[in-house]
Coordinates of C-alpha atoms in Angstrom, one line a residue:
X4 CA 24.0 -35.0 -17.2
X5 CA 23.4 -38.7 -17.0
X6 CA 21.6 -40.0 -20.1
X7 CA 20.1 -43.5 -19.9
X8 CA 21.7 -45.2 -22.9
X9 CA 21.8 -48.9 -23.2
X10 CA 21.4 -51.4 -26.0
X11 CA 18.2 -53.3 -26.3
X12 CA 17.3 -56.1 -28.7
X13 CA 13.7 -56.5 -30.0
X14 CA 12.2 -60.0 -30.7
X15 CA 9.4 -59.9 -33.3
X16 CA 6.6 -62.4 -34.1
X17 CA 3.5 -62.1 -36.2
X18 CA 0.1 -63.9 -36.4
X19 CA -2.5 -64.2 -39.1
X20 CA -0.6 -62.5 -41.9
X21 CA -2.5 -62.0 -45.1
X22 CA -1.3 -64.3 -48.0
X23 CA 0.0 -62.6 -51.1
X24 CA 1.4 -65.7 -52.8
X25 CA -0.8 -67.7 -55.1
X26 CA -0.9 -71.4 -54.0
X27 CA 1.3 -70.9 -51.0
X28 CA 1.7 -68.7 -47.9
X29 CA 3.8 -65.5 -47.8
X30 CA 7.5 -65.4 -47.1
X31 CA 7.6 -62.6 -44.5
X32 CA 10.4 -60.4 -43.3
X33 CA 10.3 -57.6 -40.7
X34 CA 11.9 -54.2 -41.3
X35 CA 12.5 -51.8 -38.4
X36 CA 12.7 -48.0 -39.0
X37 CA 13.1 -45.1 -36.6
X38 CA 11.7 -41.5 -36.9
X39 CA 14.6 -39.1 -37.3
X40 CA 12.4 -36.0 -37.5
X41 CA 11.1 -33.9 -40.4
X42 CA 8.9 -36.8 -41.6
X43 CA 12.0 -38.9 -42.3
X44 CA 12.6 -42.5 -41.2
X45 CA 15.8 -44.4 -41.2
X46 CA 16.2 -48.2 -41.4
X47 CA 17.8 -49.8 -38.3
X48 CA 17.6 -53.4 -39.3
X49 CA 15.8 -56.4 -40.7
X50 CA 15.0 -59.9 -39.6
X51 CA 15.5 -63.0 -41.7
X52 CA 12.9 -64.1 -44.2
X53 CA 10.7 -67.0 -43.0
X54 CA 9.4 -69.1 -45.9
X55 CA 5.7 -70.1 -46.3
X56 CA 4.5 -68.9 -42.9
X57 CA 1.5 -66.8 -41.8
X58 CA 2.5 -66.9 -38.1
X59 CA 6.3 -66.2 -38.2
X60 CA 8.5 -66.0 -35.2
X61 CA 11.7 -64.3 -36.3
X62 CA 15.0 -65.6 -34.8
X63 CA 17.1 -62.6 -35.8
X64 CA 16.6 -59.8 -33.2
X65 CA 16.7 -56.1 -34.0
X66 CA 19.1 -54.0 -31.9
X67 CA 19.0 -50.3 -31.1
X68 CA 20.0 -47.8 -28.4
X69 CA 17.5 -46.9 -25.7
X70 CA 17.1 -43.3 -24.4
X71 CA 14.6 -42.7 -21.6
X72 CA 14.5 -39.0 -22.1
X73 CA 13.3 -39.0 -25.7
X74 CA 10.4 -40.4 -27.6
X75 CA 11.8 -43.0 -30.0
X76 CA 9.1 -43.5 -32.6
X77 CA 9.5 -46.9 -34.4
X78 CA 7.8 -48.3 -37.4
X79 CA 7.7 -52.1 -38.1
X80 CA 7.0 -53.1 -41.7
X81 CA 6.2 -56.7 -42.8
X82 CA 6.9 -57.6 -46.4
X83 CA 6.5 -60.7 -48.5
X84 CA 9.9 -61.3 -50.0
X85 CA 9.9 -63.1 -53.4
X86 CA 13.2 -61.9 -54.9
X87 CA 16.8 -61.4 -53.9
X88 CA 17.0 -57.6 -54.2
X89 CA 17.4 -55.6 -51.0
X90 CA 14.9 -53.0 -52.2
X91 CA 11.4 -53.4 -50.8
X92 CA 9.5 -51.4 -53.5
X93 CA 9.0 -54.5 -55.5
X94 CA 7.8 -56.7 -52.6
X95 CA 4.3 -57.1 -51.3
X96 CA 3.5 -55.1 -48.1
X97 CA 1.7 -57.3 -45.6
X98 CA 1.1 -54.6 -42.9
X99 CA 2.9 -52.2 -40.5
X100 CA 2.6 -50.8 -37.0
X101 CA 4.0 -47.8 -35.2
X102 CA 4.8 -47.3 -31.5
X103 CA 7.5 -45.9 -29.3
X104 CA 10.4 -47.8 -27.8
X105 CA 9.2 -46.6 -24.4
X106 CA 5.8 -48.4 -24.9
X107 CA 7.6 -51.6 -25.7
X108 CA 9.9 -51.7 -22.7
X109 CA 7.3 -50.6 -20.3
X110 CA 4.9 -53.4 -21.5
X111 CA 7.6 -56.0 -21.7
X112 CA 5.6 -57.5 -24.6
X113 CA 3.5 -55.3 -26.9
X114 CA 1.0 -56.6 -29.5
X115 CA -0.3 -54.3 -32.1
X116 CA -2.7 -54.7 -35.1
X117 CA -1.0 -54.6 -38.5
X118 CA -2.4 -51.8 -40.8
X119 CA -2.1 -51.6 -44.6
X120 CA -2.6 -47.9 -44.3
X121 CA -4.3 -45.6 -41.7
X122 CA -7.8 -46.9 -41.0
X123 CA -7.3 -50.1 -43.1
X124 CA -6.3 -53.2 -41.1
X125 CA -4.3 -56.0 -42.7
X126 CA -7.0 -58.6 -42.0
X127 CA -6.5 -60.1 -38.6
X128 CA -2.8 -59.7 -38.7
X129 CA -0.9 -58.6 -35.6
X130 CA 2.7 -58.1 -34.6
X131 CA 4.2 -58.8 -31.2
X132 CA 7.4 -57.2 -30.0
X133 CA 9.3 -57.9 -26.8
X134 CA 12.5 -56.2 -25.5
X135 CA 15.5 -57.4 -23.7
X136 CA 18.4 -55.3 -22.5
X137 CA 21.9 -56.2 -23.6
X138 CA 24.2 -55.9 -20.7
X139 CA 26.3 -57.5 -18.1
X140 CA 24.9 -56.1 -14.9
X141 CA 27.1 -58.1 -12.5
X142 CA 29.3 -56.3 -10.0
X143 CA 32.0 -57.7 -7.8
X144 CA 32.1 -56.5 -4.2
X145 CA 35.2 -56.8 -2.1
X146 CA 36.4 -55.9 1.4
X147 CA 40.2 -56.3 2.0
X148 CA 42.4 -55.9 5.0
X149 CA 46.1 -56.3 5.6
X150 CA 48.1 -57.3 8.7
X151 CA 51.7 -56.6 9.8
X152 CA 52.8 -54.6 6.8
X153 CA 56.4 -53.5 6.5
X154 CA 57.1 -50.1 7.9
X155 CA 58.1 -47.9 4.9
X156 CA 58.3 -44.3 6.2
X157 CA 61.4 -43.2 8.2
X158 CA 59.6 -41.2 10.9
X159 CA 56.2 -42.9 10.9
X160 CA 54.2 -46.0 9.8
X161 CA 53.3 -46.7 6.3
X162 CA 50.4 -45.1 4.4
X163 CA 49.1 -48.2 2.5
X164 CA 46.7 -48.4 -0.4
X165 CA 45.8 -51.1 -2.8
X166 CA 45.7 -51.3 -6.6
X167 CA 44.0 -54.1 -8.5
X168 CA 44.9 -55.0 -12.1
X169 CA 43.4 -57.4 -14.6
X170 CA 45.3 -59.2 -17.4
X171 CA 44.5 -58.5 -21.0
X172 CA 46.4 -58.1 -24.3
X173 CA 49.6 -59.2 -22.6
X174 CA 49.4 -56.3 -20.1
X175 CA 48.1 -55.5 -16.7
X176 CA 45.3 -52.9 -16.6
X177 CA 44.4 -51.0 -13.6
X178 CA 40.7 -51.6 -12.5
X179 CA 40.5 -50.2 -9.0
X180 CA 42.6 -48.1 -6.6
X181 CA 41.7 -47.9 -2.9
X182 CA 41.8 -45.0 -0.6
X183 CA 45.0 -44.3 1.3
X184 CA 45.0 -45.2 5.0
X185 CA 47.5 -43.0 6.9
X186 CA 50.0 -44.5 9.5
X187 CA 48.6 -47.9 9.7
X188 CA 50.3 -51.3 9.3
X189 CA 47.1 -53.2 9.8
X190 CA 44.6 -51.4 7.5
X191 CA 41.1 -52.3 6.6
X192 CA 40.0 -50.6 3.4
X193 CA 36.4 -49.6 2.6
X194 CA 34.3 -52.1 0.9
X195 CA 34.0 -51.4 -2.8
X196 CA 32.1 -52.6 -5.8
X197 CA 33.3 -52.6 -9.4
X198 CA 31.4 -53.8 -12.6
X199 CA 32.6 -57.4 -13.2
X200 CA 33.2 -56.6 -16.9
X201 CA 35.7 -53.9 -15.9
X202 CA 37.2 -55.8 -13.0
X203 CA 38.0 -59.0 -14.9
X204 CA 36.5 -58.8 -18.3
X205 CA 33.4 -60.6 -17.1
X206 CA 35.4 -63.8 -16.4
X207 CA 35.8 -64.6 -12.7
X208 CA 38.6 -67.0 -13.5
X209 CA 40.8 -64.2 -14.9
X210 CA 44.0 -63.7 -12.9
X211 CA 44.0 -60.5 -10.8
X212 CA 47.1 -58.7 -9.7
X213 CA 47.1 -56.8 -6.4
X214 CA 49.9 -54.2 -6.2
X215 CA 53.1 -56.2 -7.0
X216 CA 51.7 -59.5 -5.9
X217 CA 50.3 -61.9 -8.5
X218 CA 47.4 -63.8 -7.1
X219 CA 44.4 -65.5 -8.6
X220 CA 41.3 -64.4 -6.7
X221 CA 38.6 -67.1 -6.6
X222 CA 35.4 -65.1 -7.0
X223 CA 32.9 -65.9 -4.3
X224 CA 35.4 -66.9 -1.6
X225 CA 37.6 -65.3 1.0
X226 CA 41.4 -65.7 0.8
X227 CA 44.6 -64.7 2.5
X228 CA 47.9 -64.0 0.6
X229 CA 51.4 -63.2 1.7
X230 CA 53.0 -59.9 0.6
X231 CA 56.4 -60.7 -0.8
X232 CA 59.1 -58.1 -1.4
X233 CA 61.5 -59.7 -4.0
X234 CA 64.6 -57.7 -2.9
X235 CA 64.2 -58.5 0.8
X236 CA 63.5 -62.1 -0.1
X237 CA 66.9 -62.3 -1.9
X238 CA 68.9 -60.5 0.8
X239 CA 67.6 -62.2 3.9
X240 CA 67.4 -66.0 4.3
X241 CA 65.1 -65.6 7.3
X242 CA 62.7 -63.4 5.4
X243 CA 59.2 -64.7 5.6
X244 CA 56.9 -61.9 4.2
X245 CA 56.1 -58.2 4.4
X246 CA 52.6 -58.8 5.8
X247 CA 49.5 -60.5 4.6
X248 CA 46.6 -59.4 2.5
X249 CA 43.2 -60.8 3.6
X250 CA 40.2 -60.7 1.2
X251 CA 37.4 -60.7 3.7
X252 CA 34.6 -60.5 1.2
X253 CA 34.6 -61.3 -2.5
X254 CA 31.2 -61.8 -4.2
X255 CA 29.5 -61.3 -7.5
X256 CA 26.0 -59.7 -7.4
X257 CA 23.5 -58.5 -9.9
X258 CA 23.1 -54.7 -10.1
X259 CA 19.7 -53.9 -11.5
X260 CA 19.3 -51.2 -14.2
X261 CA 16.6 -48.7 -15.0
X262 CA 15.2 -51.0 -17.6
X263 CA 15.2 -53.9 -15.2
X264 CA 12.8 -51.9 -12.9
X265 CA 10.6 -50.6 -15.8
X266 CA 10.4 -54.0 -17.5
X267 CA 9.8 -55.5 -14.0
X268 CA 6.5 -53.6 -13.8
X269 CA 7.5 -50.3 -12.2
X270 CA 4.9 -47.7 -13.0
X271 CA 6.1 -44.0 -13.3
X272 CA 3.2 -41.9 -12.0
X273 CA 3.2 -38.4 -13.5
X274 CA 1.7 -35.4 -11.8
X275 CA 1.7 -31.8 -13.1
X276 CA 1.5 -28.5 -11.1
X277 CA 0.9 -25.2 -13.0
X278 CA 1.7 -21.7 -11.7
X279 CA -1.4 -19.4 -11.7
X280 CA 0.2 -16.5 -9.8
X281 CA -0.5 -12.9 -10.8
X282 CA 3.1 -12.3 -12.0
X283 CA 2.2 -14.3 -15.2
X284 CA 0.1 -11.4 -16.3
X285 CA -3.5 -11.1 -17.6
X286 CA -4.2 -14.3 -19.7
X287 CA -6.1 -12.1 -22.2
X288 CA -3.0 -10.0 -22.9
X289 CA -0.5 -11.2 -25.5
X290 CA 2.2 -10.2 -23.0
X291 CA 1.0 -12.8 -20.5
X292 CA 2.8 -16.1 -20.1
X293 CA -0.6 -17.7 -20.0
X294 CA -1.8 -16.1 -23.2
X295 CA -2.9 -18.7 -25.7
X296 CA -1.5 -18.0 -29.2
X297 CA -3.8 -18.3 -32.3
X298 CA -2.5 -22.0 -32.4
X299 CA -3.7 -22.5 -28.9
X300 CA -0.3 -22.9 -27.2
X301 CA 2.1 -21.0 -24.9
X302 CA 5.3 -21.8 -23.0
X303 CA 3.5 -23.7 -20.3
X304 CA 1.8 -26.0 -22.8
X305 CA 4.9 -26.5 -24.8
X306 CA 6.9 -27.6 -21.7
X307 CA 4.0 -29.8 -20.7
X308 CA 3.9 -31.6 -24.0
X309 CA 7.7 -32.0 -24.2
X310 CA 8.0 -33.7 -20.8
X311 CA 4.6 -35.5 -20.7
X312 CA 5.0 -37.1 -24.1
X313 CA 8.0 -39.0 -22.8
X314 CA 6.7 -39.9 -19.3
X315 CA 3.3 -41.1 -20.5
X316 CA 4.6 -44.2 -22.0
X317 CA 5.6 -45.5 -18.6
X318 CA 2.2 -45.3 -17.0
X319 CA -0.2 -48.0 -18.0
X320 CA -3.5 -46.3 -17.3
X321 CA -2.4 -42.8 -18.8
X322 CA -4.4 -41.0 -16.0
X323 CA -2.5 -38.1 -14.6
X324 CA -3.4 -35.8 -11.7
X325 CA -3.0 -32.1 -12.6
X326 CA -3.1 -29.2 -10.2
X327 CA -2.8 -25.4 -10.2
X328 CA -1.4 -23.2 -7.5
X329 CA -1.4 -19.5 -6.6
X330 CA -4.9 -18.6 -7.9
X331 CA -8.2 -17.6 -6.4
X332 CA -10.7 -20.3 -7.2
X333 CA -14.4 -20.4 -7.3
X334 CA -16.9 -20.5 -5.7
X335 CA -15.5 -18.7 -2.6
X336 CA -12.4 -17.2 -4.4
X337 CA -10.0 -18.2 -1.7
X338 CA -6.3 -18.5 -2.7
X339 CA -5.4 -22.2 -3.3
X340 CA -2.0 -23.6 -3.7
X341 CA -3.3 -27.1 -4.7
X342 CA -6.5 -27.1 -6.7
X343 CA -7.4 -29.7 -9.3
X344 CA -7.3 -28.3 -12.8
X345 CA -10.6 -30.1 -13.6
X346 CA -12.1 -28.7 -10.3
X347 CA -12.8 -32.2 -9.1
X348 CA -10.6 -32.6 -5.9
X349 CA -11.8 -36.2 -5.4
X350 CA -10.7 -37.1 -8.9
X351 CA -8.1 -34.8 -10.2
X352 CA -7.0 -37.3 -12.9
X353 CA -6.9 -36.2 -16.6
X354 CA -6.9 -38.7 -19.5
X355 CA -3.6 -38.5 -21.1
X356 CA -1.4 -35.4 -21.7
X357 CA -4.2 -34.0 -24.0
X358 CA -6.5 -34.3 -21.0
X359 CA -4.2 -32.1 -18.9
X360 CA -4.1 -29.5 -21.8
X361 CA -7.8 -29.5 -22.1
X362 CA -8.3 -29.1 -18.3
X363 CA -5.7 -26.2 -18.3
X364 CA -7.5 -24.4 -21.1
X365 CA -10.9 -24.7 -19.4
X366 CA -9.5 -23.6 -16.0
X367 CA -7.7 -20.5 -17.2
X368 CA -10.7 -18.3 -17.7
X369 CA -12.4 -19.6 -14.5
X370 CA -9.7 -18.5 -11.9
X371 CA -8.2 -15.3 -10.8
X372 CA -4.4 -15.1 -10.9
X373 CA -3.0 -14.2 -7.5
X374 CA -0.2 -15.4 -5.4
X375 CA 2.2 -16.2 -3.7
X376 CA 4.3 -18.9 -5.4
X377 CA 4.2 -21.8 -2.9
X378 CA 5.5 -25.2 -4.0
X379 CA 5.4 -27.1 -0.8
X380 CA 1.6 -28.0 -0.9
X381 CA 1.8 -29.9 -4.2
X382 CA 5.2 -31.5 -3.3
X383 CA 3.7 -32.7 0.0
X384 CA 0.6 -33.9 -1.9
X385 CA 2.6 -36.2 -4.2
X386 CA 4.9 -37.2 -1.4
X387 CA 1.8 -38.6 0.5
X388 CA 1.2 -41.0 -2.3
X389 CA 4.9 -41.8 -2.7
X390 CA 4.9 -42.7 1.1
X391 CA 2.1 -45.0 0.6
X392 CA 3.9 -46.7 -2.3
X393 CA 7.1 -47.0 -0.2
X394 CA 5.1 -48.7 2.6
X395 CA 4.5 -51.6 0.2
X396 CA 8.2 -52.2 0.3
X397 CA 8.5 -53.1 -3.4
X398 CA 9.7 -51.4 -6.6
X399 CA 6.2 -51.2 -8.1
X400 CA 5.7 -47.4 -8.3
X401 CA 7.8 -44.2 -8.7
X402 CA 6.5 -40.7 -8.8
X403 CA 7.6 -37.7 -11.0
X404 CA 6.2 -34.2 -10.3
X405 CA 6.5 -31.6 -13.0
X406 CA 6.2 -28.0 -11.7
X407 CA 5.7 -25.3 -14.3
X408 CA 6.3 -21.8 -12.8
X409 CA 7.1 -18.2 -13.8
X410 CA 9.0 -17.0 -10.8
X411 CA 11.1 -17.8 -7.7
X412 CA 9.5 -19.8 -5.0
X413 CA 8.1 -17.8 -2.0
X414 CA 7.8 -20.5 0.6
X415 CA 11.6 -21.3 0.4
X416 CA 12.0 -23.0 3.8
X417 CA 8.8 -25.0 3.5
X418 CA 9.8 -26.1 0.0
X419 CA 13.2 -27.1 1.3
X420 CA 11.6 -29.2 4.0
X421 CA 9.2 -30.8 1.5
X422 CA 12.1 -31.7 -0.9
X423 CA 14.3 -33.1 1.8
X424 CA 11.4 -35.3 3.1
X425 CA 10.5 -36.4 -0.4
X426 CA 14.2 -37.4 -1.0
X427 CA 13.5 -40.4 1.2
X428 CA 10.6 -41.5 -1.0
X429 CA 10.3 -43.0 -4.5
X430 CA 9.9 -39.5 -6.1
X431 CA 11.6 -36.9 -8.4
X432 CA 10.7 -33.3 -8.9
X433 CA 11.2 -31.5 -12.2
X434 CA 10.9 -27.7 -12.3
X435 CA 10.6 -25.8 -15.5
X436 CA 11.0 -22.0 -15.2
X437 CA 8.8 -20.1 -17.7
X438 CA 9.5 -16.5 -18.6
X439 CA 12.5 -14.3 -17.8
X440 CA 12.4 -14.1 -14.0
X441 CA 15.4 -14.6 -11.7
X442 CA 15.4 -18.3 -10.8
X443 CA 18.4 -18.4 -8.5
X444 CA 16.4 -20.0 -5.7
X445 CA 15.5 -22.8 -8.1
X446 CA 19.1 -23.5 -8.8
X447 CA 19.6 -24.0 -5.0
X448 CA 16.8 -26.6 -4.9
X449 CA 18.6 -28.4 -7.8
X450 CA 21.5 -29.0 -5.3
X451 CA 24.0 -29.9 -8.0
X452 CA 26.7 -28.4 -5.7
X453 CA 25.9 -30.6 -2.7
X454 CA 23.1 -32.0 -0.7
X455 CA 20.1 -29.8 0.1
X456 CA 19.7 -29.0 3.8
X457 CA 16.7 -27.9 5.9
X458 CA 17.0 -25.0 8.3
X459 CA 17.5 -27.5 11.1
X460 CA 20.4 -29.1 9.2
X461 CA 18.7 -32.3 8.0
X462 CA 20.2 -33.3 4.7
X463 CA 18.5 -34.8 1.6
X464 CA 19.0 -38.5 1.1
X465 CA 19.7 -37.8 -2.6
X466 CA 19.3 -35.1 -5.2
X467 CA 15.7 -35.4 -6.6
X468 CA 15.2 -32.0 -8.1
X469 CA 16.1 -31.0 -11.7
X470 CA 15.5 -27.4 -12.7
X471 CA 15.9 -25.7 -16.1
X472 CA 14.7 -22.3 -17.4
X473 CA 12.5 -22.7 -20.5
X474 CA 14.2 -19.7 -22.2
X475 CA 17.3 -21.8 -22.7
X476 CA 15.2 -23.9 -25.1
X477 CA 13.1 -21.4 -26.8
X478 CA 14.8 -21.9 -30.2
X479 CA 15.6 -25.5 -29.7
X480 CA 13.6 -28.6 -30.9
X481 CA 10.8 -29.4 -28.5
X482 CA 12.4 -32.7 -27.5
X483 CA 15.6 -30.9 -26.3
X484 CA 13.8 -29.7 -23.1
X485 CA 12.7 -33.2 -22.2
X486 CA 16.1 -34.6 -22.8
X487 CA 17.6 -32.2 -20.3
X488 CA 15.0 -32.3 -17.5
X489 CA 14.4 -36.1 -17.7
X490 CA 18.0 -37.1 -18.0
X491 CA 18.5 -37.6 -14.3
X492 CA 15.2 -39.5 -13.6
X493 CA 16.6 -43.0 -14.4
X494 CA 19.5 -42.5 -12.0
X495 CA 17.3 -41.1 -9.3
X496 CA 14.8 -44.0 -9.6
X497 CA 17.6 -46.7 -9.6
X498 CA 19.4 -45.0 -6.7
X499 CA 16.3 -45.0 -4.5
X500 CA 15.4 -48.7 -5.1
X501 CA 19.0 -49.8 -4.7
X502 CA 19.2 -47.9 -1.4
X503 CA 16.1 -49.7 -0.2
X504 CA 17.5 -53.1 -1.4
X505 CA 14.5 -53.7 -3.6
X506 CA 14.7 -55.8 -6.7
X507 CA 12.4 -55.3 -9.7
X508 CA 8.7 -56.0 -8.8
X509 CA 8.5 -58.8 -11.4
X510 CA 11.8 -60.5 -12.3
X511 CA 12.8 -59.3 -15.8
X512 CA 13.8 -61.9 -18.4
X513 CA 17.6 -62.8 -18.2
X514 CA 19.6 -60.2 -20.0
X515 CA 22.1 -61.1 -22.7
X516 CA 25.6 -60.6 -21.6
X517 CA 26.5 -58.6 -24.6
X518 CA 25.4 -58.1 -28.2
X519 CA 24.5 -61.5 -29.7
X520 CA 25.0 -60.0 -33.1
X521 CA 26.4 -56.8 -34.3
X522 CA 23.9 -53.8 -34.2
X523 CA 22.3 -53.2 -37.5
X524 CA 22.4 -49.5 -38.5

């Protein structure tokens, strides 16, 4: 499971702070806290205090880990500091604001009103927060060949390979080992890329050792070096070399991260498909998977809230298309595998996750559960929009489809075809299996064991499906489901845009090459 974890630093400024000091302006400081569950908050860090200022721009940044697959609720508190004690209880509160880290990174810069308490603004006070990823995203790409290598094997030619080492702590550390090329004295190895930080500690002037030959590779140029065998050199006066190593390509490039694309303006478009087949059971019966408990929830809605609450932060308009499949729908009661939950096919968008929940609750008594369980129509529906986005040839949009179902897919081959075609588009599919059915066919769509193939043999360009059975998370915290099903989305998004050669839609601000200051915990 690939969790998107990286360090981000937050820069904070405020405007129009209220004045608490008599005869002078306040001396503000910003405190950052994170929700750790159960109504508890933990302090992550503080900025410096700025003296006599109503519009402070704090120079000390606040650092924390970023996780795409969880909702990281943050609270910013602004205090007027008039003493030297670290406790804040004896300092005047100038206002606070709450948001998620996802909102900040997807907005690049987020401005919020400061509140003294819910419903009571702190005058005209506002807080502005911007995010920057802490990373070194440079990679070195090399292509190497050799000529006229010594014959080492008694009955055949050599089987050469390369090893690269970087110098550090008085030792040589292995950073890359190439593939072995059989029976070849003039091999050309596959082009490879290694993070620059790993390859040479981020410093292109660091000496690099290739096998037993000490050379200094000038990053950004090509070079040719002789292979010298020390023992042969001592024994034979006529010895020249044991072949040559030619670095055909050696260049440093920037490798964009998930946050580069998100902070560069990429919108993650979220679509939901809900299973209304007859195998769910009569919604009026407590045994039905669609039965709404006295609190108005069921497994379908719990899964929707879990995943949707994370993804919604990355869509600016918060309008989400929502569909049902496998039901007979009014007025002609024909079976539909792609009907709008709000019964408005020309405008199937719902306002926020709550809007989807409301549309689901209203649709439930108006349809007749039927069948079969066909995924292909909704996958193809979203794929049409993803194809339109791909035709723009930029990294401005990515699509995530959440399918909530109670049973195995019926249109297996059609679904395989749809998934394989969608794998060539900016799109991911998340399937949550509700209930206790046999979901073996879903596991095959997940394709963790290898690429998914159509009946005709066409292979998926990449793995875009993530399936989990809801029963695995019945007794777990709600966020655990989202952490599992969304963990692969950042990798899937980045792999698609990299394969297309598309940089972020809007160039993100230059990233720091490492923590400028130690993370405050």
